[in-house]
Amino acid sequence: MLVAVRSAGALHRLLDVLPVFDGDSRVVTRFTLVPGSRFDVDALSALELAGARTLPWEEALRVEHDLILAASPKGELRRLSGPLALLPHGAGFNKTIADDGSAGVPSGLDPHYLLTEGRPWAGLHALAHEEQVSRLAHASPGAAHRAAVVGDPTLDRLLASVPRREDFRDALETGPRRLIVLTSTWGPEALISRRPGLPADLSGLLPYDSFQIALVLHPNEHSGTGRFDLSRQLAPALSAGLLLPRPHEEWAALLVAADAVVTDHGSTALYAAALGRPVIAAYDGGHELIPDSPMARLLAASPRLSAASELPDALRAALAVDTRPLADSAFSQQGQALPQLRHHLYRLLGLTPPTGPVRTPAFPRPSTAPRRPPAFAVRAEVSGERITVRRFPVHTREPVQHLAAEHPTAGQREVQSAAVLWRRAQDAAARPHSTGWTAGGWTAHALAEAPACRTAVAILTPRRCLLRHRTARPLSLRLEPERAAGRVSYADPAAVASAVHAWLGADAAHAPPVSLVCDTGAITVRVRLEPAIADDLDYEL
């Protein structure tokens, strides 16, 4: 069997199909790169990483294959010899590309690519819904009689991953925050092309302890721009904690973990809708979206986001919309894609399928580590013994009262300007010939070395800190996590440090021991302040 790919996106699509052949030594898989796409670089890298065996294109042309599997009819694919099974490139056919094939027709339905002298050349069009067969019959009548509705293997993997939602959120360090996933297709009408500043704008507007932001880009954007330039272009948002998942599998884990999705006209949002995730439309219009397609209907039914400041209202409106029925016209045979594909693909191979069920694998736990911002602009409101804290990236335009920074991770400018400095204890054991700080020693040193600093905090554990303020004796802090419905949630001690700093500055008559309530947005915790004990002062950082 030959897997013929033109881009990383097509490869990822086909990899979701290959479990059909698991356990069958009769089927030998080879991959080849169909020339002609400018998005082929990442496909080669992914194949090498997977340890896949490849055939050079010229060698693939000389061989008669028992089965060819492809997710795009473009390029020189028809020069290959053997029965072809063709899958959609994504979730249906919702988008047309200017100056590519027949005007206004998606390439997956375009007779320019599907027919040769009026005759179909694919042996199977494996589609996800009956509506797609009707659209294929209208656009390319000669190809429709070779179509079969098999469902969508990528959606089935998403559905199989739903039980892992909490595991995914744990890997992403989301906690009780709301995870907002921006999804962008590629091309001039894509979200990332038209609103490149939206990730940074949202990061600067939404409190860090209440929201987590992620950006899922089309694989073509990863291939065309490259990870290096993407990291540079998105640097302000990435430094504020933006998640940028890898284009293979990890994007899907983000959809499973998401609380809501902000999307352009790319079909990724249809997968989110099928999972029941609230969808917010951020497509500014154009010529690419196919009218009355499933994606067009989803966008029409979703609240619109014209500016970052509208997100809270748009999110409330989106929560009132049941998105699952809106995805029903894109996906049928849910949970059955691999069994259906096994039947059709083995028919083309001329082999009897293996006995026993075929397993749909869940997506793996995401491995992209979230970046913790080393500095925050902080707004704190003190009302008696209750403090409400909201933390934003330093580039925010929101009203704030002080800067808090991590030592020594933050830049020199932030460290020298911060009113609150914090340092986290290291887990590693002491190395030979090394010197370290005690919590008491470092907090005193920080106040002496940073004139702007009013409060220095050593974070010893998630529930225990040592705090030294210029106008008070050292304090031991004990953080009690929030407990609700059988779950335990921990606030970031650095956020609590900013709350205590604000309380100490507002209440000149403070007299620990005292118990405070700290509201960080997603979590509300109790904090006990007492005169510092020796164990905290001597704790090795």
XYZ file of C-alpha atoms in Angstrom:
541
model
C 0.000 0.000 0.000
C 1.270 3.456 -0.910
C 0.300 6.494 1.170
C 0.641 9.484 -1.155
C 0.878 12.867 0.595
C 1.316 16.433 -0.594
C 1.455 18.227 2.772
C 1.693 17.659 6.495
C -2.061 18.223 6.835
C -2.841 15.465 4.349
C -0.373 13.153 6.084
C -1.963 13.709 9.501
C -5.360 12.921 7.997
C -4.138 9.641 6.520
C -2.316 8.573 9.673
C -5.731 8.510 11.400
C -6.820 5.881 8.847
C -3.881 3.476 9.147
C -5.061 1.657 12.318
C -7.392 -0.142 9.875
C -4.383 -2.319 8.983
C -3.027 -2.868 12.511
C -1.909 -6.435 13.108
C -1.954 -7.441 9.418
C 1.503 -8.420 8.156
C 0.108 -8.867 4.631
C -0.103 -5.094 4.181
C 3.222 -3.309 3.789
C 3.016 0.479 3.948
C 5.202 2.885 2.046
C 4.923 6.662 1.817
C 5.720 9.004 -1.034
C 5.637 12.763 -1.401
C 3.559 13.948 -4.347
C 5.441 16.931 -5.837
C 3.915 20.336 -6.342
C 2.968 21.610 -2.889
C 4.852 24.367 -1.095
C 3.714 22.865 2.215
C 5.593 19.581 1.938
C 8.566 20.277 4.232
C 6.844 19.302 7.482
C 5.460 16.152 5.870
C 8.986 14.855 5.288
C 9.975 15.734 8.863
C 6.928 13.944 10.281
C 7.625 10.813 8.238
C 11.223 10.726 9.395
C 10.161 11.179 13.023
C 7.662 8.317 12.711
C 10.289 5.992 11.245
C 8.184 5.513 8.110
C 9.677 3.972 4.977
C 9.453 6.231 1.956
C 9.688 5.785 -1.788
C 11.166 8.526 -3.958
C 8.527 9.868 -6.314
C 10.184 8.559 -9.462
C 10.412 5.081 -7.957
C 6.771 5.217 -6.849
C 5.809 5.939 -10.468
C 7.491 2.750 -11.675
C 5.597 0.422 -9.306
C 2.072 -0.988 -9.582
C 0.545 -0.529 -6.128
C -2.166 -2.724 -4.616
C -3.741 0.330 -2.992
C -3.036 4.062 -2.987
C -4.319 6.151 -0.083
C -4.530 9.932 -0.488
C -6.273 12.942 1.063
C -5.826 15.361 -1.846
C -6.452 14.805 -5.578
C -4.099 17.601 -6.607
C -0.663 17.527 -8.173
C 0.601 14.557 -10.147
C -1.263 11.958 -8.108
C -2.999 10.440 -11.137
C 0.351 9.379 -12.601
C 0.544 6.639 -9.955
C -0.649 3.125 -10.844
C -3.111 1.224 -8.672
C -6.593 1.593 -7.132
C -6.979 4.906 -5.319
C -8.945 5.596 -2.132
C -9.460 9.328 -1.678
C -10.446 10.938 1.636
C -11.430 14.558 2.338
C -8.609 16.830 3.425
C -10.537 17.953 6.519
C -14.026 18.082 7.998
C -16.009 18.221 4.785
C -15.853 20.687 1.899
C -16.358 24.218 3.169
C -13.721 26.311 1.457
C -12.589 27.204 -2.043
C -9.140 28.484 -2.956
C -8.790 31.336 -5.440
C -6.961 30.532 -8.698
C -6.999 26.816 -7.927
C -9.220 24.586 -10.076
C -12.826 25.513 -10.881
C -13.993 28.841 -9.474
C -16.114 28.533 -6.335
C -15.744 24.735 -6.068
C -13.747 23.034 -3.284
C -10.931 20.938 -4.666
C -12.327 17.860 -2.961
C -15.419 18.130 -5.187
C -13.844 19.731 -8.248
C -14.220 17.800 -11.533
C -10.986 19.469 -12.641
C -9.198 17.169 -10.189
C -11.564 14.214 -9.889
C -12.325 13.426 -13.531
C -10.170 12.556 -16.541
C -12.019 13.040 -19.826
C -15.253 12.929 -17.845
C -14.426 9.657 -16.077
C -13.520 9.258 -12.385
C -10.085 7.863 -11.629
C -10.462 7.219 -7.884
C -11.814 3.810 -6.911
C -13.301 5.140 -3.662
C -14.385 8.509 -2.333
C -14.589 7.903 1.424
C -16.894 10.655 2.721
C -18.120 11.590 6.186
C -21.786 12.394 5.490
C -24.565 11.778 2.965
C -24.726 15.520 2.297
C -21.186 15.321 0.916
C -22.253 12.608 -1.526
C -25.035 14.890 -2.772
C -22.622 17.758 -3.229
C -20.149 15.477 -5.027
C -22.946 14.301 -7.341
C -23.815 17.908 -8.144
C -20.219 19.034 -8.773
C -18.742 15.864 -10.307
C -21.577 13.477 -11.279
C -19.200 10.918 -12.739
C -17.419 10.452 -9.392
C -20.447 10.168 -7.104
C -21.213 6.504 -7.817
C -17.830 5.616 -6.339
C -18.566 7.410 -3.083
C -19.237 5.712 0.246
C -20.251 7.282 3.541
C -17.783 5.975 6.124
C -17.752 8.700 8.781
C -14.739 10.688 9.910
C -11.782 8.860 11.544
C -10.407 12.054 13.085
C -13.723 12.835 14.753
C -13.862 9.275 16.075
C -10.430 9.760 17.650
C -11.672 12.985 19.243
C -14.727 11.233 20.653
C -12.535 8.400 21.957
C -10.381 11.034 23.697
C -13.194 12.749 25.611
C -12.649 10.580 28.735
C -9.088 11.969 28.820
C -10.229 15.601 29.018
C -9.110 16.090 32.629
C -5.777 14.394 31.880
C -5.213 16.757 28.937
C -6.096 19.812 31.047
C -3.697 18.616 33.724
C -0.879 18.368 31.156
C -1.657 21.911 29.990
C -1.815 23.230 33.583
C -5.256 24.639 32.828
C -6.806 23.842 36.198
C -10.181 25.526 36.776
C -9.378 28.281 34.281
C -11.379 28.563 31.067
C -9.367 27.388 28.072
C -10.197 29.497 24.999
C -8.843 27.962 21.780
C -8.409 30.151 18.695
C -8.458 28.148 15.466
C -7.083 29.535 12.223
C -7.010 28.099 8.722
C -4.390 29.255 6.206
C -4.473 31.814 3.410
C -5.380 35.499 3.113
C -8.787 35.143 4.813
C -7.444 33.201 7.800
C -7.784 34.526 11.333
C -4.006 34.674 11.791
C -3.669 36.662 8.535
C -6.419 39.168 9.206
C -6.106 39.489 12.973
C -2.500 38.607 13.821
C -2.680 40.596 17.050
C -5.783 38.856 18.457
C -3.879 36.283 20.589
C -1.840 39.042 22.275
C -4.927 41.277 22.637
C -6.873 38.520 24.385
C -3.906 37.664 26.594
C -3.643 41.309 27.636
C -7.354 41.614 28.321
C -8.259 38.374 30.108
C -6.967 37.760 33.655
C -4.268 35.072 33.608
C -5.691 33.180 36.593
C -9.167 32.973 35.009
C -8.375 32.224 31.351
C -5.874 30.245 29.321
C -5.459 31.018 25.609
C -4.338 28.612 22.874
C -3.865 29.013 19.125
C -4.457 26.057 16.776
C -2.999 26.803 13.355
C -3.579 24.900 10.133
C -0.600 22.644 9.316
C -0.001 24.703 6.161
C 0.644 27.737 8.371
C 3.203 25.768 10.379
C 4.844 24.548 7.151
C 4.723 27.828 5.279
C 5.836 30.117 8.112
C 7.961 27.765 10.210
C 8.163 27.352 13.963
C 10.955 29.908 14.302
C 9.072 32.772 12.637
C 5.796 31.781 14.318
C 7.505 32.015 17.707
C 8.911 35.404 16.795
C 5.640 36.789 15.429
C 3.624 35.506 18.391
C 6.266 36.394 20.997
C 4.105 38.833 23.053
C 1.292 36.299 23.378
C 3.645 33.355 23.976
C 5.413 35.238 26.764
C 1.981 35.824 28.320
C 1.265 32.079 28.362
C -0.253 31.385 24.920
C -0.296 27.675 24.048
C 0.842 26.845 20.503
C 0.235 23.110 20.005
C 1.997 20.983 17.434
C 0.001 20.423 14.228
C -0.113 16.614 14.545
C -2.435 15.192 17.226
C -1.728 17.871 19.837
C -4.214 20.296 18.253
C -6.927 17.693 18.793
C -6.051 17.316 22.471
C -6.545 21.084 22.789
C -10.062 20.818 21.333
C -10.926 18.080 23.821
C -9.582 20.219 26.674
C -11.202 23.472 25.455
C -14.029 25.369 27.119
C -14.787 27.413 23.990
C -13.457 27.949 20.467
C -12.981 31.191 18.528
C -12.774 30.411 14.815
C -12.529 31.685 11.286
C -14.011 29.647 8.413
C -11.620 26.716 8.814
C -13.338 23.390 9.376
C -11.501 22.622 12.624
C -14.374 24.320 14.444
C -16.771 21.651 13.135
C -14.874 19.111 15.220
C -15.233 21.394 18.246
C -18.963 21.700 17.565
C -19.311 17.927 17.331
C -17.767 17.753 20.808
C -20.332 20.244 22.080
C -17.856 23.070 22.590
C -19.235 26.646 22.405
C -18.168 28.327 19.169
C -17.553 32.045 18.592
C -17.269 33.326 15.018
C -14.315 35.549 14.098
C -14.475 35.304 10.294
C -14.504 38.689 8.566
C -16.008 37.432 5.303
C -14.580 36.982 1.840
C -14.781 34.599 -1.113
C -13.425 31.349 0.320
C -16.338 30.120 2.458
C -18.811 27.974 0.505
C -22.379 29.297 1.061
C -24.748 26.952 2.897
C -21.900 24.595 3.766
C -21.875 23.088 7.283
C -19.178 25.578 8.276
C -21.186 28.503 6.917
C -24.232 27.387 8.902
C -22.168 26.995 12.067
C -20.746 30.510 11.730
C -24.196 31.972 11.054
C -25.572 30.427 14.253
C -22.621 31.461 16.441
C -22.140 34.780 18.254
C -19.652 37.072 16.562
C -16.380 38.473 17.901
C -15.403 41.748 16.270
C -12.856 42.829 18.901
C -11.027 41.185 21.782
C -12.967 43.267 24.314
C -16.189 41.547 23.217
C -15.067 38.073 24.277
C -16.811 37.919 27.700
C -20.185 38.815 26.153
C -19.617 36.536 23.150
C -18.700 33.674 25.465
C -21.896 34.089 27.471
C -23.910 34.055 24.246
C -22.030 31.016 22.906
C -22.760 29.020 26.051
C -26.455 29.258 25.187
C -25.998 27.634 21.745
C -26.041 23.835 21.401
C -23.389 23.276 18.744
C -23.793 19.514 18.282
C -26.812 19.695 15.939
C -24.901 22.227 13.836
C -22.204 19.605 13.212
C -24.661 16.842 12.340
C -24.633 17.798 8.650
C -20.859 17.232 8.507
C -20.534 13.922 10.348
C -22.517 10.706 10.281
C -21.594 7.106 11.149
C -19.948 8.463 14.301
C -17.701 5.898 15.926
C -17.791 3.670 12.817
C -15.200 5.211 10.498
C -12.450 2.609 10.889
C -14.752 -0.441 10.639
C -16.360 1.088 7.524
C -12.998 1.949 6.001
C -11.665 -1.521 6.737
C -14.481 -3.011 4.661
C -13.909 -0.722 1.654
C -10.105 -0.647 1.697
C -9.747 -4.405 1.957
C -12.204 -4.716 -0.919
C -9.883 -2.578 -3.055
C -6.914 -4.670 -1.902
C -8.700 -7.882 -2.801
C -8.047 -9.315 0.673
C -10.259 -10.685 3.417
C -10.184 -8.282 6.390
C -8.760 -9.524 9.701
C -11.249 -10.870 12.196
C -11.925 -8.995 15.397
C -12.686 -5.316 16.030
C -10.526 -2.451 14.849
C -9.556 -0.058 17.636
C -9.883 3.722 17.369
C -6.954 5.160 19.340
C -7.427 8.180 21.566
C -5.119 11.135 21.074
C -2.025 11.204 23.306
C -1.517 13.515 26.259
C -0.159 16.863 24.983
C 3.531 17.379 25.603
C 3.957 21.064 24.752
C 4.777 22.647 28.099
C 2.866 25.835 28.874
C 5.071 28.858 29.399
C 4.584 30.478 32.796
C 4.948 34.248 32.528
C 7.854 35.512 34.665
C 6.179 38.873 35.376
C 2.678 40.252 35.783
C 0.927 43.590 35.974
C -1.422 43.232 38.937
C -4.703 44.824 39.987
C -5.695 44.127 43.584
C -8.818 45.309 45.411
C -8.809 45.147 49.210
C -12.071 44.990 51.128
C -11.344 44.303 54.779
C -9.854 40.821 54.958
C -10.850 39.888 51.397
C -8.571 40.647 48.473
C -9.460 40.237 44.798
C -6.438 39.852 42.535
C -6.317 40.025 38.742
C -2.996 39.403 36.975
C -2.231 40.448 33.401
C 0.851 40.309 31.154
C 3.110 43.319 31.395
C 1.919 44.544 27.961
C -1.692 44.923 29.162
C -3.626 48.143 28.827
C -5.855 47.250 31.765
C -5.615 49.459 34.883
C -3.151 47.904 37.360
C -1.500 48.830 40.646
C 1.818 47.017 40.846
C 4.294 44.867 38.961
C 5.227 41.418 40.265
C 8.185 39.445 38.903
C 9.903 36.107 39.402
C 13.535 36.170 40.440
C 15.807 35.412 38.623
C 13.660 34.351 35.625
C 12.199 37.753 34.739
C 14.245 40.298 32.815
C 16.390 42.826 34.614
C 13.958 45.642 33.887
C 11.047 43.785 35.484
C 13.117 42.664 38.485
C 14.316 46.218 39.147
C 10.832 47.705 38.727
C 8.721 45.118 40.553
C 7.038 45.930 43.849
C 6.704 42.181 44.493
C 9.495 39.697 43.832
C 8.955 35.971 44.222
C 11.227 32.966 44.006
C 10.221 29.308 43.895
C 12.101 26.620 45.794
C 13.877 24.113 43.567
C 13.067 20.407 43.709
C 16.589 19.237 42.838
C 18.909 18.047 45.593
C 21.918 20.171 46.444
C 24.918 19.556 44.209
C 28.491 19.230 45.496
C 30.397 22.548 45.789
C 27.160 24.539 45.430
C 25.822 27.464 47.428
C 22.143 28.277 47.888
C 19.877 30.678 49.699
C 17.647 30.078 52.655
C 14.198 31.622 52.364
C 15.020 34.147 55.071
C 18.353 35.025 53.487
C 16.985 35.494 49.986
C 14.001 37.633 50.994
C 16.294 39.967 52.953
C 18.743 40.063 50.020
C 15.967 40.857 47.512
C 14.772 43.862 49.509
C 18.336 45.126 49.853
C 19.251 44.694 46.173
C 16.018 45.884 44.522
C 15.038 49.342 45.805
C 11.615 49.250 44.126
C 10.718 45.977 45.807
C 8.328 46.298 48.748
C 7.577 42.591 49.252
C 9.785 39.546 48.692
C 8.232 36.088 48.799
C 9.901 32.678 48.870
C 7.450 30.046 47.603
C 8.388 26.920 49.516
C 5.519 24.614 48.505
C 2.091 25.132 46.897
C 0.718 25.647 50.424
C 3.558 27.386 52.218
C 5.448 30.663 51.710
C 7.761 33.037 53.552
C 6.965 36.723 52.974
C 9.074 39.719 53.967
C 7.602 43.231 53.655
C 9.608 46.412 54.239
C 7.217 47.619 56.946
C 6.653 44.342 58.776
C 8.486 41.417 60.277
C 8.810 38.246 58.175
C 5.580 36.279 57.881
C 4.782 32.630 57.328
C 1.887 32.117 54.915
C -0.277 29.006 54.900
C -2.531 28.581 51.854
C -5.651 26.460 52.156
C -6.750 25.158 48.724
C -10.315 25.535 47.513
C -12.449 22.448 48.041
C -15.723 22.012 46.165
C -17.706 19.030 44.851
C -15.009 16.598 45.880
C -12.243 18.465 44.053
C -9.217 20.361 45.369
C -7.903 23.437 43.507
C -4.674 25.295 44.248
C -4.100 28.963 43.527
C -0.713 30.135 42.278
C 1.160 31.237 45.432
C 2.635 34.116 43.412
C -0.887 35.499 42.958
C -1.547 35.126 46.679
C 1.715 36.974 47.376
C 0.423 39.956 45.393
C -2.829 39.829 47.373
C -1.015 39.887 50.720
C 1.235 42.683 49.455
C -1.840 44.777 48.640
C -3.423 44.023 52.021
C -0.267 44.976 53.912
C -0.097 48.252 52.004
C -3.766 49.065 52.629
C -3.998 48.166 56.321
C -1.454 50.004 58.418
C -2.875 48.451 61.603
C -2.410 44.831 60.516
C -1.497 42.494 63.330
C -0.857 38.872 62.384
C -1.918 36.243 63.042
C -4.806 36.879 60.695
C -6.782 34.916 58.130
C -7.431 36.450 54.699
C -9.578 35.405 51.745
C -7.864 35.684 48.355
C -9.961 35.626 45.171
C -7.807 35.004 42.076
C -10.690 34.631 39.621
C -11.000 30.910 39.036
C -10.019 29.980 42.618
C -10.731 31.480 46.046
C -8.408 30.408 48.866
C -7.866 31.196 52.527
C -4.455 32.459 53.638
C -3.220 32.366 57.185
C -0.556 34.963 58.124
C 1.604 34.344 61.186
C 4.992 35.550 62.440
C 7.641 33.606 60.548
C 8.733 30.330 62.052
C 12.320 29.083 62.019
C 11.574 26.206 59.634
C 10.349 28.663 57.006
C 13.226 31.102 57.506
C 15.760 28.279 57.182
C 14.060 26.518 54.237
C 16.634 25.941 51.496
C 15.693 27.389 48.136
